[in-house]
Coordinates of C-alpha atoms in Angstrom, one line a residue:
Chain A
M1 CA -41.2 -240.8 -85.3
N2 CA -38.9 -243.4 -86.8
V3 CA -38.6 -241.6 -90.1
P4 CA -35.7 -239.3 -89.1
V5 CA -33.6 -242.4 -88.0
V6 CA -34.5 -244.2 -91.2
Q7 CA -33.3 -241.2 -93.1
G8 CA -30.2 -240.9 -91.2
A9 CA -29.4 -244.5 -91.8
T10 CA -29.7 -244.1 -95.6
G11 CA -27.7 -240.8 -95.4
Q12 CA -24.7 -242.0 -92.9
G13 CA -24.5 -245.6 -94.1
R14 CA -21.0 -245.3 -95.1
R15 CA -19.8 -243.7 -92.0
G16 CA -21.8 -246.3 -89.9
R17 CA -19.5 -249.3 -91.5
S18 CA -16.5 -247.3 -91.0
G19 CA -17.4 -246.6 -87.5
R20 CA -17.8 -250.2 -86.8
I21 CA -14.3 -250.9 -87.9
G22 CA -13.1 -248.1 -85.6
R23 CA -15.2 -249.8 -82.8
S24 CA -13.6 -253.2 -83.1
G25 CA -11.2 -252.3 -80.1
R26 CA -11.8 -254.2 -76.8
S27 CA -13.9 -251.5 -74.9
G28 CA -16.5 -251.3 -77.6
R29 CA -17.0 -255.1 -77.9
S30 CA -17.3 -255.6 -74.4
T31 CA -20.1 -253.1 -74.0
E32 CA -21.8 -254.7 -76.3
G33 CA -21.6 -257.9 -74.6
W34 CA -22.7 -256.7 -71.4
A35 CA -25.7 -254.8 -73.1
G36 CA -26.6 -258.0 -74.7
R37 CA -26.3 -260.2 -71.6
V38 CA -28.1 -257.6 -69.4
M39 CA -31.0 -257.3 -71.8
A40 CA -31.5 -260.9 -72.2
A41 CA -31.1 -261.5 -68.7
P42 CA -34.9 -261.2 -67.4
A43 CA -35.9 -263.8 -69.9
V44 CA -33.4 -266.2 -69.3
L45 CA -33.6 -266.0 -65.7
L46 CA -37.2 -266.6 -65.7
L47 CA -37.0 -269.5 -68.1
V48 CA -34.3 -270.9 -66.0
V49 CA -36.6 -270.7 -62.9
F50 CA -39.9 -271.4 -64.3
F51 CA -39.2 -274.0 -66.9
L52 CA -35.6 -275.6 -66.7
V53 CA -35.7 -276.0 -62.9
P54 CA -39.3 -277.6 -63.1
V55 CA -38.4 -279.9 -65.9
V56 CA -35.2 -281.0 -64.2
L57 CA -37.1 -281.4 -60.8
C58 CA -39.5 -283.8 -62.6
F59 CA -36.6 -286.2 -63.2
V60 CA -35.5 -285.8 -59.7
L61 CA -38.8 -286.0 -57.6
A62 CA -40.1 -288.9 -59.6
F63 CA -37.6 -291.0 -57.7
T64 CA -38.4 -289.5 -54.3
N65 CA -41.6 -289.5 -52.1
A66 CA -42.0 -285.7 -52.3
R67 CA -45.2 -284.3 -50.8
L68 CA -46.6 -280.9 -51.8
V69 CA -46.9 -279.9 -48.4
S70 CA -45.0 -281.7 -45.9
P71 CA -43.0 -281.2 -42.8
E72 CA -40.6 -283.9 -43.4
P73 CA -38.1 -283.6 -46.1
S74 CA -38.4 -286.1 -49.1
T75 CA -36.3 -289.0 -49.5
L76 CA -35.1 -291.1 -52.6
I77 CA -37.0 -294.2 -53.0
G78 CA -35.4 -295.4 -56.3
L79 CA -37.9 -296.8 -58.7
A80 CA -40.9 -297.4 -56.4
N81 CA -43.2 -294.7 -57.9
F82 CA -42.5 -296.4 -61.5
E83 CA -43.3 -300.1 -59.9
R84 CA -46.5 -298.5 -58.4
L85 CA -47.5 -297.0 -61.9
L86 CA -47.0 -300.4 -63.4
H87 CA -49.6 -301.8 -61.0
D88 CA -52.0 -299.0 -61.1
P89 CA -55.1 -299.9 -62.9
L90 CA -56.3 -296.4 -63.2
F91 CA -52.9 -295.4 -64.8
W92 CA -53.4 -298.0 -67.6
Q93 CA -56.9 -297.0 -68.0
S94 CA -55.7 -293.4 -68.4
L95 CA -53.1 -294.3 -70.6
R96 CA -55.6 -296.1 -72.8
N97 CA -58.2 -293.3 -72.8
T98 CA -55.6 -290.8 -73.8
F99 CA -54.5 -292.8 -76.7
Y100 CA -58.1 -293.5 -77.5
F101 CA -58.8 -289.8 -77.9
A102 CA -55.7 -289.0 -79.6
V103 CA -56.1 -291.8 -82.3
V104 CA -59.4 -290.4 -83.1
V105 CA -58.9 -286.6 -82.7
V106 CA -55.7 -286.5 -84.8
P107 CA -56.7 -287.7 -88.1
V108 CA -60.2 -286.4 -87.8
Q109 CA -59.4 -282.9 -86.7
S110 CA -56.6 -282.4 -89.2
A111 CA -58.6 -283.8 -92.2
L112 CA -61.7 -281.6 -91.2
A113 CA -59.4 -278.8 -90.7
L114 CA -58.0 -279.3 -94.1
V115 CA -61.6 -279.4 -95.7
L116 CA -62.3 -276.2 -94.2
A117 CA -59.0 -274.6 -95.1
L118 CA -59.8 -275.5 -98.8
L119 CA -63.4 -274.3 -98.4
V120 CA -62.4 -270.8 -97.4
N121 CA -59.1 -270.4 -99.2
G122 CA -59.0 -267.1 -101.2
S123 CA -59.8 -263.7 -100.5
S124 CA -63.3 -262.8 -101.4
R125 CA -65.4 -261.2 -98.7
G126 CA -67.6 -264.3 -98.5
T127 CA -65.0 -266.7 -97.7
N128 CA -63.4 -264.1 -95.0
V129 CA -66.8 -264.2 -93.2
F130 CA -66.7 -268.0 -93.1
R131 CA -63.4 -268.2 -92.0
T132 CA -64.3 -265.9 -88.9
L133 CA -67.3 -267.8 -88.1
Y134 CA -65.3 -271.3 -88.1
F135 CA -62.7 -269.7 -85.9
I136 CA -65.3 -268.5 -83.1
P137 CA -64.9 -271.8 -81.1
V138 CA -61.1 -271.3 -80.9
V139 CA -61.2 -268.0 -79.2
T140 CA -63.8 -269.4 -76.6
S141 CA -62.4 -271.0 -73.7
I142 CA -62.5 -274.8 -73.7
V143 CA -63.8 -274.3 -70.1
V144 CA -66.7 -272.3 -71.3
V145 CA -67.3 -274.8 -74.2
S146 CA -67.0 -277.7 -71.8
I147 CA -69.8 -276.3 -69.5
L148 CA -71.8 -275.2 -72.6
W149 CA -71.7 -279.0 -74.2
K150 CA -72.1 -280.7 -70.8
F151 CA -75.5 -278.9 -70.7
M152 CA -76.1 -279.9 -74.3
Y153 CA -75.2 -283.5 -73.9
Q154 CA -77.9 -284.1 -71.1
Q155 CA -80.6 -286.9 -71.8
N156 CA -83.2 -283.9 -72.6
G157 CA -80.4 -281.6 -73.9
L158 CA -80.1 -279.8 -77.1
V159 CA -78.0 -282.2 -79.1
N160 CA -80.6 -285.1 -78.5
H161 CA -83.2 -282.6 -79.5
L162 CA -81.6 -281.6 -82.6
L163 CA -80.5 -285.6 -83.5
Q164 CA -84.3 -286.2 -83.2
A165 CA -85.0 -283.3 -85.3
V166 CA -82.5 -284.2 -88.1
S167 CA -83.6 -287.6 -88.1
F168 CA -87.2 -287.4 -88.0
N169 CA -87.3 -288.9 -84.5
T170 CA -85.6 -292.1 -85.7
I171 CA -82.5 -291.6 -83.4
Q172 CA -83.2 -291.4 -79.7
G173 CA -80.2 -290.1 -78.2
A174 CA -78.4 -291.2 -75.2
D175 CA -77.2 -289.6 -71.9
W176 CA -74.0 -289.1 -73.4
L177 CA -71.7 -288.1 -70.5
A178 CA -73.3 -290.7 -68.1
N179 CA -72.7 -293.7 -70.0
P180 CA -69.0 -295.4 -70.2
S181 CA -69.1 -296.1 -73.8
T182 CA -70.4 -292.7 -75.1
A183 CA -68.7 -290.3 -72.8
M184 CA -65.2 -290.3 -74.5
P185 CA -66.8 -290.1 -78.2
A186 CA -68.9 -287.2 -76.8
I187 CA -65.6 -285.2 -75.7
I188 CA -64.1 -286.0 -78.6
A189 CA -66.6 -284.7 -81.0
M190 CA -66.7 -281.4 -78.6
S191 CA -63.1 -281.2 -78.6
V192 CA -62.8 -281.3 -82.6
W193 CA -65.7 -278.7 -82.7
Q194 CA -63.6 -276.4 -80.7
A195 CA -60.0 -276.7 -82.0
V196 CA -60.4 -277.5 -85.6
G197 CA -60.3 -273.6 -86.7
F198 CA -57.1 -273.4 -85.1
H199 CA -55.8 -275.8 -87.6
M200 CA -57.7 -274.8 -90.4
V201 CA -55.9 -271.4 -90.2
I202 CA -52.7 -273.2 -90.1
W203 CA -53.6 -275.2 -93.1
L204 CA -54.4 -271.8 -94.7
S205 CA -51.2 -270.4 -94.2
G206 CA -49.7 -273.6 -95.9
L207 CA -51.9 -273.2 -98.9
Q208 CA -50.9 -269.8 -99.4
T209 CA -47.1 -270.8 -99.6
I210 CA -48.0 -272.7 -102.9
P211 CA -47.4 -270.6 -105.9
G212 CA -50.6 -269.7 -108.0
E213 CA -48.5 -270.5 -111.1
L214 CA -48.5 -274.1 -110.3
Y215 CA -52.2 -274.3 -110.3
E216 CA -52.3 -272.4 -113.4
A217 CA -49.7 -274.8 -115.3
A218 CA -51.8 -277.6 -114.0
E219 CA -55.1 -276.2 -115.2
L220 CA -53.4 -275.8 -118.6
D221 CA -52.6 -279.3 -118.7
G222 CA -56.4 -280.2 -118.3
T223 CA -56.1 -281.8 -115.0
T224 CA -59.0 -282.4 -112.5
P225 CA -59.5 -280.6 -109.4
W226 CA -58.9 -284.0 -107.4
Q227 CA -55.6 -284.2 -109.6
R228 CA -54.5 -280.8 -108.9
F229 CA -55.1 -281.6 -105.1
W230 CA -53.2 -284.8 -105.0
H231 CA -50.2 -283.3 -107.4
V232 CA -49.7 -279.6 -106.4
T233 CA -51.6 -278.8 -103.1
W234 CA -50.8 -281.9 -101.1
P235 CA -46.9 -282.0 -101.9
G236 CA -46.7 -278.4 -101.3
L237 CA -48.3 -278.7 -97.8
R238 CA -45.4 -281.3 -96.7
N239 CA -44.0 -279.0 -93.8
T240 CA -47.6 -277.8 -92.7
R241 CA -48.4 -281.3 -92.5
T242 CA -46.0 -282.4 -90.1
F243 CA -46.3 -279.2 -87.8
I244 CA -50.2 -280.0 -87.7
L245 CA -49.6 -283.7 -86.9
V246 CA -47.2 -282.8 -84.2
T247 CA -49.4 -279.9 -82.4
I248 CA -52.4 -281.8 -82.6
T249 CA -51.0 -284.9 -81.2
I250 CA -49.4 -283.0 -78.3
A251 CA -52.6 -281.4 -77.7
A252 CA -54.5 -284.3 -77.9
L253 CA -52.3 -286.0 -75.2
S254 CA -52.6 -283.1 -72.9
L255 CA -56.3 -283.6 -72.5
F256 CA -57.3 -282.1 -69.3
A257 CA -59.7 -279.2 -68.9
Q258 CA -62.5 -281.0 -70.8
I259 CA -62.2 -284.1 -68.2
N260 CA -62.0 -281.9 -65.3
V261 CA -65.2 -279.9 -66.1
M262 CA -67.4 -282.5 -67.7
T263 CA -66.7 -286.0 -66.2
S264 CA -64.1 -285.9 -63.5
G265 CA -62.7 -288.8 -65.3
G266 CA -66.1 -290.8 -64.8
P267 CA -68.2 -292.7 -65.7
L268 CA -66.1 -295.6 -64.0
G269 CA -62.8 -294.1 -65.0
S270 CA -63.8 -294.3 -68.8
T271 CA -62.6 -290.6 -69.5
S272 CA -59.7 -290.4 -67.0
T273 CA -56.6 -289.2 -68.8
V274 CA -52.9 -289.1 -67.9
V275 CA -52.6 -285.4 -67.3
Y276 CA -55.9 -285.4 -65.4
Q277 CA -54.7 -288.5 -63.2
A278 CA -51.2 -286.4 -62.7
V279 CA -53.3 -283.5 -61.5
R280 CA -55.2 -285.5 -59.2
V281 CA -52.4 -287.3 -57.6
G282 CA -50.1 -284.2 -57.6
F283 CA -52.7 -281.7 -56.6
Q284 CA -55.6 -283.1 -54.8
Q285 CA -53.6 -286.1 -53.0
Q286 CA -50.4 -283.8 -52.9
E287 CA -48.2 -286.7 -54.1
T288 CA -45.8 -284.7 -56.0
G289 CA -43.3 -287.6 -56.1
Y290 CA -46.0 -289.9 -57.9
A291 CA -47.3 -287.3 -60.2
S292 CA -43.9 -286.4 -61.5
A293 CA -43.4 -290.1 -62.3
I294 CA -46.7 -289.9 -64.1
S295 CA -45.4 -286.5 -65.6
L296 CA -42.0 -288.2 -66.7
V297 CA -44.1 -291.1 -68.4
F298 CA -46.3 -288.4 -70.3
F299 CA -43.1 -286.5 -71.3
A300 CA -41.4 -289.6 -72.7
L301 CA -44.6 -290.3 -74.7
V302 CA -45.0 -286.8 -76.1
L303 CA -41.1 -286.7 -77.1
T304 CA -41.3 -290.3 -78.7
I305 CA -44.5 -289.5 -80.7
S306 CA -43.3 -286.1 -81.9
L307 CA -39.7 -287.7 -82.9
V308 CA -41.5 -290.7 -84.7
Q309 CA -43.8 -288.4 -86.4
R310 CA -41.1 -286.0 -87.3
F311 CA -39.1 -289.0 -88.7
L312 CA -42.1 -290.6 -90.7
T313 CA -43.0 -287.2 -92.4
R314 CA -39.2 -286.1 -92.9
D315 CA -37.9 -284.9 -96.4
K316 CA -37.6 -287.9 -98.4
D317 CA -35.2 -286.3 -101.0
Chain B
M1 CA -59.4 -266.7 -106.7
S2 CA -59.3 -268.8 -109.6
S3 CA -55.7 -269.7 -109.0
R4 CA -56.5 -271.7 -106.0
P5 CA -57.6 -275.3 -106.1
G6 CA -60.6 -275.5 -108.9
G7 CA -61.6 -271.6 -109.0
S8 CA -65.0 -272.2 -110.5
Q9 CA -66.0 -275.5 -109.2
W10 CA -65.4 -274.6 -105.7
S11 CA -67.6 -271.5 -105.8
G12 CA -70.7 -273.6 -107.0
P13 CA -73.9 -273.4 -105.2
V14 CA -73.3 -276.9 -103.5
L15 CA -70.1 -275.5 -101.8
W16 CA -72.1 -272.4 -100.6
A17 CA -74.5 -274.7 -98.9
V18 CA -71.7 -276.8 -97.3
R19 CA -69.9 -273.6 -96.1
V20 CA -73.3 -272.3 -94.7
L21 CA -73.9 -275.5 -92.9
L22 CA -70.6 -275.8 -91.4
A23 CA -71.1 -272.1 -90.2
C24 CA -74.3 -273.2 -88.5
F25 CA -72.5 -276.0 -86.9
F26 CA -69.6 -274.0 -85.4
A27 CA -72.1 -271.1 -84.3
F28 CA -74.9 -272.9 -83.0
P29 CA -73.9 -273.7 -79.5
I30 CA -72.4 -270.0 -79.2
V31 CA -75.6 -268.7 -80.2
F32 CA -77.5 -271.3 -78.0
M33 CA -75.5 -270.2 -75.0
L34 CA -75.7 -266.4 -75.5
V35 CA -79.7 -266.9 -76.1
S36 CA -80.3 -269.1 -73.1
S37 CA -78.4 -266.5 -70.8
L38 CA -81.5 -264.4 -71.4
K39 CA -84.2 -266.9 -70.6
P40 CA -85.4 -268.3 -67.2
D41 CA -84.7 -272.0 -66.9
D42 CA -88.3 -273.4 -67.7
Q43 CA -88.2 -271.5 -70.9
I44 CA -84.8 -272.7 -72.0
F45 CA -86.0 -276.4 -71.6
A46 CA -89.4 -275.4 -73.2
D47 CA -87.6 -274.1 -76.2
L48 CA -85.2 -277.0 -76.8
S49 CA -87.5 -278.7 -79.0
S50 CA -88.0 -275.8 -81.7
V51 CA -86.1 -273.3 -83.2
A52 CA -86.7 -270.8 -80.5
A53 CA -83.8 -272.4 -78.6
F54 CA -81.9 -270.3 -80.8
L55 CA -83.9 -267.1 -80.8
P56 CA -84.2 -264.5 -78.1
T57 CA -88.0 -264.9 -77.7
G58 CA -90.6 -265.3 -74.9
S59 CA -89.7 -263.7 -71.5
I60 CA -86.3 -262.4 -72.3
S61 CA -84.1 -260.5 -69.2
L62 CA -81.0 -259.7 -67.7
D63 CA -82.3 -261.7 -64.6
N64 CA -79.6 -264.3 -64.8
Y65 CA -77.0 -262.0 -65.2
R66 CA -78.2 -260.0 -62.2
S67 CA -78.1 -263.3 -60.1
V68 CA -74.6 -264.0 -61.4
F69 CA -73.3 -261.1 -59.7
E70 CA -75.6 -261.6 -56.5
T71 CA -74.4 -265.1 -56.0
V72 CA -70.9 -265.2 -57.3
P73 CA -68.1 -262.8 -56.9
A74 CA -68.1 -262.5 -60.8
G75 CA -67.2 -258.7 -60.8
R76 CA -63.9 -259.7 -58.7
F77 CA -63.3 -262.7 -61.2
L78 CA -63.5 -260.5 -64.2
L79 CA -61.3 -258.0 -62.8
N80 CA -58.6 -260.5 -61.5
S81 CA -58.6 -261.9 -65.1
I82 CA -58.2 -258.5 -66.6
V83 CA -55.3 -257.6 -64.3
L84 CA -53.6 -260.8 -64.7
S85 CA -53.6 -261.3 -68.2
F86 CA -52.8 -257.4 -69.0
L87 CA -49.8 -257.7 -66.9
T88 CA -48.7 -261.2 -68.1
V89 CA -49.1 -259.5 -71.8
V90 CA -47.2 -256.2 -70.9
L91 CA -44.4 -257.9 -69.2
G92 CA -44.4 -260.7 -71.8
V93 CA -43.8 -258.2 -74.6
V94 CA -41.0 -256.1 -72.9
V95 CA -39.1 -259.1 -71.5
N96 CA -39.3 -261.3 -74.7
S97 CA -38.6 -258.5 -77.2
L98 CA -35.5 -257.4 -75.2
A99 CA -34.1 -261.0 -75.1
A100 CA -34.9 -261.2 -78.7
F101 CA -33.2 -258.1 -79.4
A102 CA -30.2 -259.0 -77.7
L103 CA -30.0 -262.1 -79.4
S104 CA -30.6 -260.7 -83.0
R105 CA -28.6 -257.6 -82.5
L106 CA -25.9 -257.7 -80.0
R107 CA -22.7 -259.9 -80.2
W108 CA -22.2 -261.8 -76.8
R109 CA -20.3 -265.2 -76.1
E110 CA -23.4 -267.2 -74.8
S111 CA -26.0 -266.0 -77.4
G112 CA -25.8 -268.9 -79.7
L113 CA -26.6 -271.3 -76.5
V114 CA -29.3 -269.1 -75.5
L115 CA -31.0 -269.1 -78.7
S116 CA -30.8 -273.0 -79.2
A117 CA -31.8 -273.5 -75.5
V118 CA -35.2 -271.2 -76.3
I119 CA -35.6 -273.2 -79.5
A120 CA -35.6 -276.4 -77.8
T121 CA -37.9 -275.6 -75.1
L122 CA -40.6 -275.1 -78.0
A123 CA -41.3 -278.7 -77.9
V124 CA -42.2 -279.1 -74.3
P125 CA -45.9 -278.6 -73.1
F126 CA -46.7 -277.0 -70.0
E127 CA -48.6 -280.1 -68.8
T128 CA -45.2 -282.1 -68.4
F129 CA -43.7 -279.8 -65.9
A130 CA -47.0 -278.4 -64.2
L131 CA -46.8 -280.5 -61.0
P132 CA -43.3 -280.5 -60.3
L133 CA -43.7 -276.4 -60.8
L134 CA -46.5 -276.4 -58.4
W135 CA -44.1 -278.1 -55.8
W136 CA -41.4 -275.7 -56.8
V137 CA -43.2 -272.6 -56.5
N138 CA -44.4 -273.6 -53.0
K139 CA -41.0 -273.3 -52.0
L140 CA -39.8 -270.2 -53.8
P141 CA -38.8 -267.2 -51.5
W142 CA -40.3 -263.8 -52.0
L143 CA -39.3 -260.5 -50.3
V144 CA -41.8 -258.6 -48.0
L145 CA -41.6 -255.4 -46.1
Q146 CA -42.5 -255.8 -42.4
D147 CA -42.6 -252.6 -40.5
G148 CA -40.2 -251.3 -43.0
V149 CA -37.9 -254.1 -42.4
P150 CA -37.2 -256.5 -45.7
V151 CA -38.2 -260.0 -44.4
W152 CA -37.9 -263.2 -46.5
T153 CA -41.2 -265.3 -47.0
F154 CA -41.4 -268.8 -48.6
G155 CA -44.2 -270.1 -50.9
W156 CA -45.8 -268.6 -53.7
L157 CA -49.2 -270.1 -53.7
D158 CA -52.6 -268.1 -53.3
T159 CA -50.9 -265.1 -54.8
Y160 CA -51.2 -262.8 -57.9
R161 CA -47.7 -263.2 -58.7
V162 CA -47.8 -266.9 -59.0
Q163 CA -50.3 -266.3 -61.9
I164 CA -48.3 -264.0 -63.6
I165 CA -44.3 -264.4 -63.4
P166 CA -44.1 -267.9 -64.5
F167 CA -45.9 -267.0 -67.8
I168 CA -43.9 -263.9 -68.7
A169 CA -40.8 -265.3 -70.5
N170 CA -42.1 -267.4 -73.3
A171 CA -39.9 -269.3 -75.8
F172 CA -42.2 -268.6 -78.8
S173 CA -42.6 -265.0 -78.2
I174 CA -38.9 -264.7 -78.2
Y175 CA -38.5 -266.7 -81.2
L176 CA -41.2 -264.7 -83.3
Y177 CA -39.6 -261.5 -81.9
Y178 CA -36.1 -262.6 -83.2
S179 CA -37.6 -263.6 -86.6
A180 CA -39.2 -260.1 -86.7
F181 CA -36.1 -258.3 -85.7
Q182 CA -33.9 -260.5 -88.1
S183 CA -35.8 -258.8 -91.2
I184 CA -35.1 -255.3 -90.1
P185 CA -31.7 -254.3 -91.9
K186 CA -28.9 -254.0 -89.7
E187 CA -27.7 -250.9 -91.3
L188 CA -30.4 -248.9 -89.4
D189 CA -29.1 -249.5 -86.0
E190 CA -25.3 -249.1 -87.2
A191 CA -26.3 -245.7 -88.2
A192 CA -28.0 -245.1 -85.0
R193 CA -24.9 -246.4 -83.2
V194 CA -22.6 -243.8 -85.1
D195 CA -25.1 -241.1 -84.3
G196 CA -24.4 -242.0 -80.5
A197 CA -27.6 -243.7 -79.9
S198 CA -27.5 -246.4 -76.8
W199 CA -28.6 -250.0 -77.5
W200 CA -31.6 -249.3 -75.3
R201 CA -32.5 -246.4 -77.3
I202 CA -32.1 -248.4 -81.0
Y203 CA -34.3 -251.1 -79.2
R204 CA -37.1 -248.4 -78.2
Q205 CA -36.9 -246.1 -81.3
V206 CA -35.8 -248.1 -84.0
V207 CA -36.4 -251.8 -83.6
M208 CA -39.5 -251.9 -81.7
P209 CA -41.5 -249.1 -83.7
L210 CA -40.8 -251.1 -86.8
S211 CA -42.1 -254.4 -85.1
G212 CA -45.7 -253.4 -84.7
P213 CA -47.2 -256.7 -86.4
A214 CA -45.0 -258.9 -84.1
T215 CA -46.0 -257.1 -80.8
A216 CA -49.8 -257.5 -82.1
T217 CA -49.0 -261.5 -82.6
V218 CA -47.1 -261.7 -79.2
A219 CA -50.0 -259.6 -77.4
I220 CA -52.6 -262.0 -78.8
L221 CA -50.7 -265.2 -78.1
T222 CA -50.2 -264.2 -74.5
F223 CA -53.6 -262.7 -74.0
L224 CA -55.6 -265.7 -75.0
P225 CA -53.9 -268.3 -72.8
A226 CA -54.0 -265.9 -70.2
W227 CA -57.3 -265.4 -70.3
N228 CA -58.4 -268.8 -70.5
Q229 CA -55.9 -270.1 -67.6
Y230 CA -57.5 -273.0 -65.9
L231 CA -55.3 -275.7 -64.7
W232 CA -52.9 -273.6 -63.2
P233 CA -54.8 -271.0 -61.1
L234 CA -57.0 -274.1 -60.2
M235 CA -54.0 -275.6 -58.3
V236 CA -52.2 -272.5 -57.1
V237 CA -55.2 -270.2 -55.8
Q238 CA -57.4 -271.0 -52.8
S239 CA -58.8 -267.5 -52.0
E240 CA -61.9 -266.3 -53.9
E241 CA -60.4 -262.9 -54.2
L242 CA -57.5 -264.1 -56.3
R243 CA -59.4 -266.3 -58.4
P244 CA -59.8 -265.7 -62.4
V245 CA -62.9 -266.2 -64.2
M246 CA -62.2 -269.8 -65.4
V247 CA -61.7 -271.1 -62.3
G248 CA -64.9 -269.2 -61.2
V249 CA -67.0 -271.9 -63.0
S250 CA -66.5 -274.3 -60.4
Y251 CA -68.7 -272.0 -58.1
F252 CA -71.6 -273.2 -60.4
F253 CA -70.8 -276.9 -59.5
Q254 CA -70.5 -276.5 -56.0
L255 CA -73.7 -274.3 -55.6
N256 CA -75.6 -276.2 -58.3
V257 CA -77.3 -273.1 -59.4
E258 CA -79.7 -273.3 -62.7
W259 CA -78.6 -273.5 -66.2
G260 CA -79.6 -270.0 -67.0
P261 CA -77.4 -268.1 -64.4
M262 CA -74.4 -270.6 -65.7
M263 CA -75.0 -269.8 -69.3
A264 CA -74.9 -266.1 -68.4
Y265 CA -71.8 -266.5 -66.6
A266 CA -70.3 -268.5 -69.7
S267 CA -71.4 -265.6 -71.7
L268 CA -70.1 -262.9 -69.7
I269 CA -66.4 -264.3 -69.5
T270 CA -66.7 -265.3 -73.4
L271 CA -68.1 -261.9 -74.7
P272 CA -65.0 -259.8 -74.0
V273 CA -62.8 -261.9 -75.8
L274 CA -65.4 -262.5 -78.7
A275 CA -65.6 -258.8 -79.1
L276 CA -61.9 -258.3 -79.2
F277 CA -61.7 -261.1 -81.6
L278 CA -64.3 -259.7 -83.9
A279 CA -62.6 -256.2 -83.8
F280 CA -59.3 -257.5 -84.5
Q281 CA -60.1 -260.7 -86.3
R282 CA -57.4 -260.2 -89.1
A283 CA -54.8 -259.8 -86.3
F284 CA -56.1 -262.8 -84.4
I285 CA -56.2 -265.3 -87.5
G286 CA -52.7 -263.7 -88.4
S287 CA -50.9 -264.6 -85.3
I288 CA -52.4 -268.2 -85.2
A289 CA -51.3 -268.4 -88.8
S290 CA -47.8 -267.3 -87.7
T291 CA -47.5 -270.3 -84.9
G292 CA -47.4 -272.7 -88.0
V293 CA -44.2 -271.0 -89.3
K294 CA -41.8 -273.7 -88.4
G295 CA -39.2 -273.1 -85.9

């Protein structure tokens, strides 16, 4: 149905150009201006109401004692929320846990994703099947994945049975989620399993931007696959690398659903995270002011880390 | 492809073994979930120590699914999620593509400012402002008709709209559409203008029909998070009849049901997405790949 229009475009291109010159008068320009504003208005309005206002509110509410539902108007209380934050042991523990999760997940997940991408790079039918299989956990909701692994992580669950089978009964598994020292590693393993396919696809799209001739030339020079990786593939993935680092880090710092479904922050606070604590404070305890202060710290964290990463991985030329 | 790293080395039997092992690693929990959903609890546990854990053997039935629909309003949850994600996708496609069209095609004074503001919002994760947003939507007004008279009410909590409207406008969708529209030659709409077509018509009949892949990408990238919504509905929805599927899992914690029905519910809310993915896997993977195109 767009074909006639396309033909019209080629046939009347010259007239189109002269037509624009003729329209440069005031009335033509201002209708175009208003059409633009009207068409952009719904999105702009929605972004202002549901993005800009809440972000600004986060900065304002953090300095108040606002509650989610309260008959009294909220009042400014200065830095009291932040002082409370400094003396809140659960906040520090949540911050530590969040860092622990991110520090392990970021390198492990990005490296494993790259290995997977290299394994299924190419266009043969076989690699396509594997790509699909590795990607299945990504389209499975993290909530479903969390219930499923909660079941598998039980003392007499599937994970321990598999560990026994693979190790010929030498490994006796733990009650993974009930133990403060194994709960977070268990959640880390599951989270990597779920999300690694996503970043595999990002690496793959990066790999596809590297021209094939570079590999051919390198091969003619008699290089080993390892040399080709370090001298052709790795430099060619520079932009992809930054993107992957930033997105995995932000996702890791936002850890919430797994905690809420699997452990509720326990045992003994060993899996509480910053976002989990913010939700507990702001939703269950209805303390919007304090939750905004926590969110603000989280915001600062995300911003700092992504800026630092962009700086460290910037173009050095 | 021999031009990719290694070529011949990468296709050796060892690498095939690695690929197969990894495929097992990624598939086994899903297979286990689907298979267990068909078994009674005592058999699930009995099968754990053998390969039977991954095979639909023994007393297989749909009893778990029946019990899910009897004990949990699962049908209602599914319907809610279908309606919510459908509306979010459709409205998102319209609103974001219109904005991108205005930014890419029309000259208006504030367009540069709007475009850079849209790009700046890409870096902010939802979790940073979810709690202030919760407080804010509880204050928002809404017009309702009472006996034919419009009356303002306040507070959006516990509604369908609070699960849809905040997620319609999406900076990344605007950005995707904007890049797609930029690659469509401007001569096309200039010619259509000369023929007397309105901007609305150019949007509908020239630009949008040429942007099918962008629409598929935006639809997929809106649908997945909409279907998987968890944190937000957990906070804003109290009523059972408004809950989406993911929040429905909390039912199984409260009622302390057995694992069989739980696996059945988990399978039930996963299978629609899994089926869509397998049917359109090229588009799904392509849409994820497009998120890596740096903005």
